mmCIF file of C-alpha atoms in Angstrom:
data_model
loop_
_atom_site.group_PDB
_atom_site.id
_atom_site.type_symbol
_atom_site.label_atom_id
_atom_site.label_comp_id
_atom_site.label_asym_id
_atom_site.label_seq_id
_atom_site.Cartn_x
_atom_site.Cartn_y
_atom_site.Cartn_z
ATOM 1 C CA MET Z 1 53.462 112.271 36.265
ATOM 2 C CA THR Z 2 53.300 110.549 32.883
ATOM 3 C CA PHE Z 3 56.578 109.494 31.254
ATOM 4 C CA SER Z 4 56.952 109.745 27.480
ATOM 5 C CA VAL Z 5 58.238 106.519 25.910
ATOM 6 C CA ALA Z 6 59.885 105.488 22.658
ATOM 7 C CA VAL Z 7 60.236 101.829 21.640
ATOM 8 C CA ALA Z 8 62.892 100.975 19.044
ATOM 9 C CA GLY Z 9 62.390 97.724 17.172
ATOM 10 C CA ALA Z 10 58.647 97.978 17.671
ATOM 11 C CA SER Z 11 57.707 95.666 14.808
ATOM 12 C CA GLY Z 12 59.458 92.617 16.355
ATOM 13 C CA TYR Z 13 58.332 90.159 19.010
ATOM 14 C CA ALA Z 14 60.192 91.726 21.942
ATOM 15 C CA GLY Z 15 59.235 95.246 20.906
ATOM 16 C CA GLY Z 16 55.629 94.186 20.474
ATOM 17 C CA GLU Z 17 55.566 92.658 23.944
ATOM 18 C CA VAL Z 18 57.051 95.808 25.468
ATOM 19 C CA LEU Z 19 54.274 97.766 23.752
ATOM 20 C CA ARG Z 20 51.557 95.373 24.937
ATOM 21 C CA ILE Z 21 52.644 95.879 28.548
ATOM 22 C CA LEU Z 22 53.104 99.631 28.200
ATOM 23 C CA ALA Z 23 49.651 100.019 26.651
ATOM 24 C CA ALA Z 24 48.125 99.178 30.035
ATOM 25 C CA HIS Z 25 50.732 100.972 32.163
ATOM 26 C CA PRO Z 26 49.304 103.833 34.254
ATOM 27 C CA ASP Z 27 52.458 105.957 34.177
ATOM 28 C CA PHE Z 28 53.844 105.535 30.640
ATOM 29 C CA GLU Z 29 52.655 106.975 27.332
ATOM 30 C CA VAL Z 30 54.071 105.502 24.133
ATOM 31 C CA VAL Z 31 54.610 108.361 21.698
ATOM 32 C CA THR Z 32 57.225 106.999 19.284
ATOM 33 C CA VAL Z 33 57.757 103.573 17.720
ATOM 34 C CA THR Z 34 60.635 102.813 15.384
ATOM 35 C CA ALA Z 35 61.731 100.114 12.958
ATOM 36 C CA ASN Z 36 64.208 99.619 10.144
ATOM 37 C CA ALA Z 37 62.755 97.907 7.054
ATOM 38 C CA ASN Z 38 59.217 98.583 8.270
ATOM 39 C CA ALA Z 39 59.642 102.318 8.858
ATOM 40 C CA GLY Z 40 56.841 104.350 7.359
ATOM 41 C CA ARG Z 41 54.193 101.679 7.896
ATOM 42 C CA PRO Z 42 51.394 101.797 10.499
ATOM 43 C CA LEU Z 43 52.319 99.916 13.666
ATOM 44 C CA ILE Z 44 49.026 98.020 13.509
ATOM 45 C CA GLU Z 45 50.145 96.264 10.299
ATOM 46 C CA HIS Z 46 52.918 94.532 12.219
ATOM 47 C CA GLN Z 47 51.316 94.297 15.672
ATOM 48 C CA PRO Z 48 47.631 93.760 14.802
ATOM 49 C CA HIS Z 49 46.812 92.695 18.367
ATOM 50 C CA LEU Z 50 47.713 96.139 19.742
ATOM 51 C CA ARG Z 51 44.466 97.891 18.870
ATOM 52 C CA SER Z 52 44.890 100.703 21.402
ATOM 53 C CA LEU Z 53 48.122 101.772 19.669
ATOM 54 C CA SER Z 54 46.698 101.780 16.135
ATOM 55 C CA HIS Z 55 47.296 105.522 15.849
ATOM 56 C CA LEU Z 56 51.082 105.086 15.819
ATOM 57 C CA THR Z 57 53.261 104.939 12.700
ATOM 58 C CA LEU Z 58 56.703 103.359 12.631
ATOM 59 C CA VAL Z 59 59.566 105.765 12.011
ATOM 60 C CA ALA Z 60 63.220 105.035 11.308
ATOM 61 C CA THR Z 61 65.399 103.790 14.166
ATOM 62 C CA THR Z 62 67.731 106.753 14.564
ATOM 63 C CA ALA Z 63 69.053 108.663 17.534
ATOM 64 C CA GLU Z 64 67.230 111.744 16.262
ATOM 65 C CA ASN Z 65 63.885 109.952 16.550
ATOM 66 C CA LEU Z 66 64.657 108.663 20.056
ATOM 67 C CA VAL Z 67 65.996 111.777 21.773
ATOM 68 C CA GLY Z 68 63.684 113.856 23.922
ATOM 69 C CA HIS Z 69 61.774 110.979 25.526
ATOM 70 C CA ASP Z 70 61.785 110.195 29.231
ATOM 71 C CA VAL Z 71 62.206 106.455 28.607
ATOM 72 C CA VAL Z 72 63.585 104.550 25.613
ATOM 73 C CA PHE Z 73 63.276 100.785 25.210
ATOM 74 C CA LEU Z 74 65.681 99.278 22.670
ATOM 75 C CA ALA Z 75 64.364 95.970 21.310
ATOM 76 C CA LEU Z 76 67.072 95.484 18.712
ATOM 77 C CA PRO Z 77 69.426 92.686 17.598
ATOM 78 C CA HIS Z 78 72.775 92.460 19.358
ATOM 79 C CA GLY Z 79 75.272 94.962 18.028
ATOM 80 C CA ALA Z 80 72.575 97.519 17.188
ATOM 81 C CA SER Z 81 71.956 99.105 20.600
ATOM 82 C CA GLY Z 82 75.380 100.144 21.831
ATOM 83 C CA ALA Z 83 76.186 103.037 19.508
ATOM 84 C CA LEU Z 84 72.571 104.203 19.499
ATOM 85 C CA ALA Z 85 72.459 104.358 23.293
ATOM 86 C CA GLU Z 86 75.632 106.445 23.403
ATOM 87 C CA ALA Z 87 73.809 109.182 21.495
ATOM 88 C CA LEU Z 88 71.038 109.471 24.102
ATOM 89 C CA ASP Z 89 71.041 111.918 26.992
ATOM 90 C CA ASP Z 90 72.197 110.667 30.395
ATOM 91 C CA ARG Z 91 68.914 111.886 31.866
ATOM 92 C CA THR Z 92 66.920 109.515 29.646
ATOM 93 C CA LEU Z 93 66.174 106.090 31.083
ATOM 94 C CA VAL Z 94 67.401 103.622 28.448
ATOM 95 C CA VAL Z 95 66.465 99.956 28.727
ATOM 96 C CA ASP Z 96 68.313 97.668 26.318
ATOM 97 C CA CYS Z 97 66.375 94.462 25.597
ATOM 98 C CA GLY Z 98 69.256 93.240 23.428
ATOM 99 C CA ALA Z 99 72.579 91.780 24.501
ATOM 100 C CA ASP Z 100 74.919 94.743 24.044
ATOM 101 C CA HIS Z 101 75.145 95.777 27.705
ATOM 102 C CA ARG Z 102 74.744 92.479 29.591
ATOM 103 C CA LEU Z 103 78.281 91.093 29.761
ATOM 104 C CA GLU Z 104 80.947 92.610 31.982
ATOM 105 C CA ASN Z 105 83.845 90.622 30.504
ATOM 106 C CA GLU Z 106 85.074 91.730 27.088
ATOM 107 C CA ALA Z 107 86.612 88.303 26.434
ATOM 108 C CA ASP Z 108 83.206 86.669 26.939
ATOM 109 C CA TRP Z 109 81.656 89.105 24.496
ATOM 110 C CA SER Z 110 84.341 88.440 21.893
ATOM 111 C CA ALA Z 111 84.037 84.660 22.289
ATOM 112 C CA PHE Z 112 80.241 84.457 22.085
ATOM 113 C CA TYR Z 113 79.171 87.544 20.107
ATOM 114 C CA GLY Z 114 82.052 89.395 18.491
ATOM 115 C CA GLY Z 115 82.260 93.027 17.475
ATOM 116 C CA GLN Z 116 82.548 96.036 19.748
ATOM 117 C CA HIS Z 117 82.080 95.443 23.464
ATOM 118 C CA PHE Z 118 80.053 98.097 25.258
ATOM 119 C CA ALA Z 119 80.032 98.767 28.988
ATOM 120 C CA ALA Z 120 77.816 96.529 31.110
ATOM 121 C CA TRP Z 121 74.708 98.152 32.600
ATOM 122 C CA PRO Z 122 72.768 97.175 35.744
ATOM 123 C CA TYR Z 123 71.143 93.828 35.037
ATOM 124 C CA ALA Z 124 67.354 93.661 34.867
ATOM 125 C CA VAL Z 125 66.464 90.713 37.099
ATOM 126 C CA PRO Z 126 65.455 92.381 40.392
ATOM 127 C CA GLU Z 127 64.862 89.105 42.244
ATOM 128 C CA LEU Z 128 68.291 87.637 41.445
ATOM 129 C CA PRO Z 129 69.968 86.696 44.738
ATOM 130 C CA THR Z 130 73.432 88.181 45.220
ATOM 131 C CA THR Z 131 75.977 87.889 48.004
ATOM 132 C CA THR Z 132 74.898 91.306 49.286
ATOM 133 C CA GLY Z 133 71.128 91.052 48.817
ATOM 134 C CA LYS Z 134 69.172 91.304 45.562
ATOM 135 C CA GLN Z 135 69.914 92.725 42.135
ATOM 136 C CA ARG Z 136 66.992 95.121 42.720
ATOM 137 C CA GLU Z 137 69.235 97.339 44.838
ATOM 138 C CA ARG Z 138 71.467 98.097 41.829
ATOM 139 C CA LEU Z 139 68.534 99.331 39.757
ATOM 140 C CA VAL Z 140 67.235 102.114 41.991
ATOM 141 C CA GLY Z 141 67.771 105.495 40.340
ATOM 142 C CA THR Z 142 69.833 104.180 37.419
ATOM 143 C CA ARG Z 143 69.328 105.564 33.920
ATOM 144 C CA ARG Z 144 70.774 102.578 32.062
ATOM 145 C CA ILE Z 145 69.374 99.033 32.314
ATOM 146 C CA ALA Z 146 70.324 95.805 30.515
ATOM 147 C CA ALA Z 147 67.318 93.516 30.132
ATOM 148 C CA PRO Z 148 68.257 89.837 30.493
ATOM 149 C CA GLY Z 149 68.585 87.046 28.019
ATOM 150 C CA CYS Z 150 65.418 84.997 28.540
ATOM 151 C CA ASN Z 151 67.170 81.632 28.919
ATOM 152 C CA ALA Z 152 69.863 83.204 31.070
ATOM 153 C CA SER Z 153 67.454 84.740 33.559
ATOM 154 C CA ALA Z 154 65.452 81.506 33.747
ATOM 155 C CA VAL Z 155 68.485 79.356 34.574
ATOM 156 C CA SER Z 156 69.927 81.969 36.939
ATOM 157 C CA LEU Z 157 66.720 82.271 38.960
ATOM 158 C CA ALA Z 158 66.431 78.483 39.068
ATOM 159 C CA LEU Z 159 69.912 78.007 40.554
ATOM 160 C CA ALA Z 160 71.160 81.176 42.283
ATOM 161 C CA PRO Z 161 69.466 80.530 45.664
ATOM 162 C CA GLY Z 162 71.319 77.242 46.033
ATOM 163 C CA ILE Z 163 74.643 78.860 45.176
ATOM 164 C CA ARG Z 164 74.123 81.718 47.621
ATOM 165 C CA ALA Z 165 73.068 79.386 50.450
ATOM 166 C CA GLY Z 166 75.927 76.973 49.777
ATOM 167 C CA VAL Z 167 73.700 73.896 49.338
ATOM 168 C CA ILE Z 168 74.650 73.108 45.727
ATOM 169 C CA GLU Z 169 78.067 72.849 44.132
ATOM 170 C CA GLN Z 170 79.127 75.314 41.466
ATOM 171 C CA HIS Z 171 80.660 72.660 39.209
ATOM 172 C CA ASP Z 172 78.840 70.036 37.142
ATOM 173 C CA ILE Z 173 75.653 72.070 36.756
ATOM 174 C CA VAL Z 174 73.471 70.598 34.013
ATOM 175 C CA THR Z 175 70.563 72.447 32.387
ATOM 176 C CA VAL Z 176 68.164 71.389 29.656
ATOM 177 C CA LEU Z 177 65.581 73.860 28.395
ATOM 178 C CA ALA Z 178 62.438 73.496 26.301
ATOM 179 C CA VAL Z 179 62.025 76.827 24.527
ATOM 180 C CA GLY Z 180 59.595 78.424 22.093
ATOM 181 C CA PRO Z 181 60.841 79.901 18.793
ATOM 182 C CA SER Z 182 59.744 83.474 19.590
ATOM 183 C CA GLY Z 183 62.967 83.785 21.575
ATOM 184 C CA ALA Z 184 64.838 83.894 18.283
ATOM 185 C CA GLY Z 185 62.918 86.971 17.141
ATOM 186 C CA LYS Z 186 60.601 87.621 14.218
ATOM 187 C CA LYS Z 187 62.581 86.379 11.253
ATOM 188 C CA LEU Z 188 62.015 84.083 8.312
ATOM 189 C CA GLU Z 189 64.444 81.164 8.705
ATOM 190 C CA VAL Z 190 63.938 77.490 7.946
ATOM 191 C CA PRO Z 191 64.216 76.116 11.534
ATOM 192 C CA TYR Z 192 61.345 78.370 12.628
ATOM 193 C CA LEU Z 193 58.882 77.447 9.867
ATOM 194 C CA ALA Z 194 55.744 75.663 11.052
ATOM 195 C CA SER Z 195 56.486 72.633 8.854
ATOM 196 C CA GLU Z 196 59.856 72.253 10.623
ATOM 197 C CA LEU Z 197 58.596 72.895 14.171
ATOM 198 C CA LEU Z 198 55.269 71.121 14.401
ATOM 199 C CA GLY Z 199 55.468 67.611 15.785
ATOM 200 C CA SER Z 200 59.176 67.919 16.522
ATOM 201 C CA ALA Z 201 61.729 68.868 19.161
ATOM 202 C CA ALA Z 202 65.166 70.006 18.046
ATOM 203 C CA PRO Z 203 68.249 70.810 20.136
ATOM 204 C CA TYR Z 204 70.422 73.739 19.099
ATOM 205 C CA ALA Z 205 73.614 75.490 20.228
ATOM 206 C CA VAL Z 206 74.753 72.188 21.744
ATOM 207 C CA GLY Z 207 78.111 71.715 23.437
ATOM 208 C CA GLY Z 208 78.702 75.011 25.187
ATOM 209 C CA THR Z 209 78.099 77.349 22.247
ATOM 210 C CA HIS Z 210 74.946 79.195 23.335
ATOM 211 C CA ARG Z 211 75.444 82.919 23.887
ATOM 212 C CA HIS Z 212 73.609 82.934 27.211
ATOM 213 C CA ILE Z 213 76.204 80.725 28.938
ATOM 214 C CA PRO Z 214 78.580 83.535 30.037
ATOM 215 C CA GLU Z 215 75.578 85.575 31.180
ATOM 216 C CA ILE Z 216 74.437 82.726 33.433
ATOM 217 C CA GLN Z 217 77.947 82.259 34.820
ATOM 218 C CA GLN Z 218 78.154 85.997 35.512
ATOM 219 C CA ASN Z 219 74.877 85.802 37.453
ATOM 220 C CA LEU Z 220 75.986 82.768 39.467
ATOM 221 C CA ARG Z 221 79.174 84.599 40.405
ATOM 222 C CA LEU Z 222 76.988 87.423 41.732
ATOM 223 C CA ALA Z 223 75.329 84.805 43.925
ATOM 224 C CA GLY Z 224 78.675 83.635 45.302
ATOM 225 C CA ALA Z 225 80.169 81.149 42.823
ATOM 226 C CA SER Z 226 83.824 81.659 41.971
ATOM 227 C CA ASP Z 227 84.184 79.581 38.807
ATOM 228 C CA PRO Z 228 80.876 77.912 37.878
ATOM 229 C CA THR Z 229 80.802 75.284 35.138
ATOM 230 C CA LEU Z 230 77.633 74.741 33.194
ATOM 231 C CA SER Z 231 76.284 72.321 30.613
ATOM 232 C CA PHE Z 232 73.506 74.143 28.769
ATOM 233 C CA THR Z 233 71.292 72.473 26.153
ATOM 234 C CA PRO Z 234 68.269 74.308 24.737
ATOM 235 C CA VAL Z 235 65.645 72.375 22.786
ATOM 236 C CA LEU Z 236 63.288 74.097 20.369
ATOM 237 C CA VAL Z 237 59.713 72.847 20.831
ATOM 238 C CA PRO Z 238 56.446 73.696 19.039
ATOM 239 C CA MET Z 239 55.023 76.340 21.365
ATOM 240 C CA ALA Z 240 55.072 79.988 20.318
ATOM 241 C CA ARG Z 241 56.414 81.230 23.650
ATOM 242 C CA GLY Z 242 57.665 79.835 26.936
ATOM 243 C CA ILE Z 243 60.697 78.324 28.656
ATOM 244 C CA LEU Z 244 60.809 75.236 30.840
ATOM 245 C CA VAL Z 245 64.182 74.816 32.548
ATOM 246 C CA THR Z 246 65.252 71.606 34.219
ATOM 247 C CA ALA Z 247 68.447 72.407 36.111
ATOM 248 C CA THR Z 248 70.355 69.944 38.264
ATOM 249 C CA ALA Z 249 73.375 70.448 40.492
ATOM 250 C CA ARG Z 250 75.290 68.321 42.981
ATOM 251 C CA LEU Z 251 74.035 68.520 46.531
ATOM 252 C CA VAL Z 252 76.736 69.792 48.908
ATOM 253 C CA ALA Z 253 77.806 67.133 51.403
ATOM 254 C CA GLY Z 254 75.837 67.489 54.614
ATOM 255 C CA ALA Z 255 73.018 69.577 53.124
ATOM 256 C CA SER Z 256 69.541 68.148 53.706
ATOM 257 C CA PRO Z 257 66.375 68.415 51.598
ATOM 258 C CA ALA Z 258 65.055 70.818 54.225
ATOM 259 C CA ASP Z 259 68.167 72.993 53.800
ATOM 260 C CA VAL Z 260 67.618 73.038 50.057
ATOM 261 C CA ARG Z 261 63.986 74.067 50.277
ATOM 262 C CA LYS Z 262 64.815 76.750 52.836
ATOM 263 C CA ALA Z 263 67.426 78.252 50.496
ATOM 264 C CA TRP Z 264 64.903 78.812 47.702
ATOM 265 C CA SER Z 265 62.086 79.763 50.063
ATOM 266 C CA ASP Z 266 64.198 82.401 51.788
ATOM 267 C CA ALA Z 267 65.477 83.765 48.470
ATOM 268 C CA TYR Z 268 62.041 84.377 46.990
ATOM 269 C CA ASP Z 269 59.932 84.997 50.065
ATOM 270 C CA GLY Z 270 57.646 87.949 49.345
ATOM 271 C CA GLU Z 271 58.573 88.171 45.662
ATOM 272 C CA PRO Z 272 55.348 88.473 43.647
ATOM 273 C CA PHE Z 273 56.930 87.568 40.326
ATOM 274 C CA VAL Z 274 59.164 84.634 41.338
ATOM 275 C CA GLN Z 275 57.317 81.988 43.301
ATOM 276 C CA LEU Z 276 58.368 78.654 44.783
ATOM 277 C CA LEU Z 277 55.624 76.071 44.416
ATOM 278 C CA PRO Z 278 54.565 73.735 47.245
ATOM 279 C CA GLU Z 279 56.652 70.632 47.770
ATOM 280 C CA GLY Z 280 55.880 68.013 45.125
ATOM 281 C CA SER Z 281 54.462 70.563 42.648
ATOM 282 C CA PHE Z 282 56.150 71.510 39.379
ATOM 283 C CA PRO Z 283 55.256 74.246 36.883
ATOM 284 C CA ARG Z 284 54.073 74.104 33.295
ATOM 285 C CA THR Z 285 54.738 76.747 30.668
ATOM 286 C CA ALA Z 286 50.951 77.076 30.284
ATOM 287 C CA ASP Z 287 50.780 78.396 33.854
ATOM 288 C CA VAL Z 288 52.817 81.511 33.037
ATOM 289 C CA LEU Z 289 51.618 82.346 29.523
ATOM 290 C CA GLY Z 290 51.320 86.133 29.270
ATOM 291 C CA ALA Z 291 52.352 86.690 32.896
ATOM 292 C CA ASN Z 292 55.395 88.363 34.404
ATOM 293 C CA THR Z 293 55.812 85.306 36.608
ATOM 294 C CA ALA Z 294 58.475 82.641 37.074
ATOM 295 C CA LEU Z 295 57.290 79.510 38.872
ATOM 296 C CA ILE Z 296 59.743 77.044 40.423
ATOM 297 C CA GLY Z 297 59.364 73.435 41.505
ATOM 298 C CA LEU Z 298 62.114 71.910 43.619
ATOM 299 C CA ALA Z 299 63.209 68.369 44.456
ATOM 300 C CA VAL Z 300 66.210 66.520 45.846
ATOM 301 C CA ASP Z 301 67.217 63.329 44.061
ATOM 302 C CA GLU Z 302 68.912 61.708 47.032
ATOM 303 C CA ALA Z 303 69.976 58.598 45.119
ATOM 304 C CA ALA Z 304 71.843 60.735 42.597
ATOM 305 C CA GLY Z 305 72.932 63.335 45.160
ATOM 306 C CA ARG Z 306 71.517 66.151 43.044
ATOM 307 C CA VAL Z 307 69.114 69.040 43.447
ATOM 308 C CA VAL Z 308 66.530 69.423 40.674
ATOM 309 C CA SER Z 309 65.079 72.890 40.036
ATOM 310 C CA VAL Z 310 62.345 73.214 37.402
ATOM 311 C CA LEU Z 311 61.364 76.736 36.346
ATOM 312 C CA ALA Z 312 58.722 77.947 33.887
ATOM 313 C CA MET Z 313 58.438 81.459 32.503
ATOM 314 C CA ASP Z 314 57.134 83.274 29.453
ATOM 315 C CA ASN Z 315 60.261 84.200 27.518
ATOM 316 C CA LEU Z 316 58.673 87.347 26.083
ATOM 317 C CA VAL Z 317 57.301 88.624 29.393
ATOM 318 C CA LYS Z 318 59.349 87.775 32.497
ATOM 319 C CA GLY Z 319 62.182 86.728 30.194
ATOM 320 C CA THR Z 320 62.365 90.050 28.336
ATOM 321 C CA ALA Z 321 59.698 92.760 28.146
ATOM 322 C CA GLY Z 322 58.160 92.263 31.569
ATOM 323 C CA ALA Z 323 61.577 92.342 33.202
ATOM 324 C CA ALA Z 324 62.389 95.501 31.246
ATOM 325 C CA VAL Z 325 59.248 97.296 32.417
ATOM 326 C CA GLN Z 326 59.567 96.003 35.987
ATOM 327 C CA CYS Z 327 63.080 97.400 36.212
ATOM 328 C CA ALA Z 328 62.083 100.693 34.595
ATOM 329 C CA ASN Z 329 59.475 101.001 37.342
ATOM 330 C CA ILE Z 330 62.175 100.486 39.978
ATOM 331 C CA ALA Z 331 64.579 102.957 38.380
ATOM 332 C CA LEU Z 332 61.906 105.662 38.228
ATOM 333 C CA GLY Z 333 60.610 105.095 41.765
ATOM 334 C CA LEU Z 334 57.241 103.762 40.604
ATOM 335 C CA ASP Z 335 55.297 100.805 41.965
ATOM 336 C CA GLU Z 336 57.434 97.860 40.845
ATOM 337 C CA SER Z 337 54.390 95.920 39.688
ATOM 338 C CA ALA Z 338 52.813 98.765 37.689
ATOM 339 C CA GLY Z 339 51.495 97.511 34.367
ATOM 340 C CA LEU Z 340 52.440 93.913 35.173
ATOM 341 C CA SER Z 341 50.393 90.885 36.122
ATOM 342 C CA VAL Z 342 51.055 87.576 37.881
ATOM 343 C CA ASN Z 343 48.050 86.086 36.116
ATOM 344 C CA GLY Z 344 48.518 84.083 32.958
ATOM 345 C CA VAL Z 345 46.119 83.200 30.148
ATOM 346 C CA ALA Z 346 44.438 79.795 29.998
ATOM 347 C CA PRO Z 347 43.708 77.559 28.227
#
């Protein structure tokens, strides 16, 4: 069976990455692509790398243009997906790549986003360890999926095994991320100009203001934390895509380095898209470019009494579009890896 697909926000980075993955998917056929300001223009003008989809023309992002498809991917800014999704049939699989359906707590939404809070949907990180198993189990058969924030899923995957196994403390977690500007979307703003980015590294959303913080805390609570505290500092660096997370947490008294490694090894054993590297090895963003893969390096700083988890992923693939497609596969009963690759692009 082939599933008909519509992608809203198809002229942006996230929408373009969803389309790139779907173009090679054996079970999906993209029939509709939508945009706002770019409606009426050929898709190929805005996604010139997607040659196999050159026959498609962007239409307006309206409910009328999205109804009637088997699957709809919404790659829209926060605040734009909620009302649109409400107009779609319950039988349609809707995957929201924006933020509108990620947060369960309305107070968190009000504090970090503002505007109307929509109901939380099953969260699209299948490998995320929870107290009852994996997040994958909540995705089977669903018709509504909330794709993750890229930074949020990276930090959560880096830390959740230690929380679930009880080898790291939930307080005094410190994370610093090197991130590429594509995570901010395709927009013309001064901080994202080449003359501002090249040869520089710039922190942003410093001091607990980044919108992905409550999402990370929500995920750590799923893994067993009761009230996790998190210092989160992203740093914009001159690479088009990619995230490198360095996350540290206090080692629980009595836990050994072997206990720590076992926690992560057990959590991701058999997972093709989240892999723990051999002891002493640490990932680079170059290793995951274009792949639906998160690679983790792990160490214990015994002098400081802290666990160090370093994770690399492509923010547009495993951080957004790849996760969205992977979870759509699960929801529809398809091969989870359909259309997705663990192989990156090098150099």
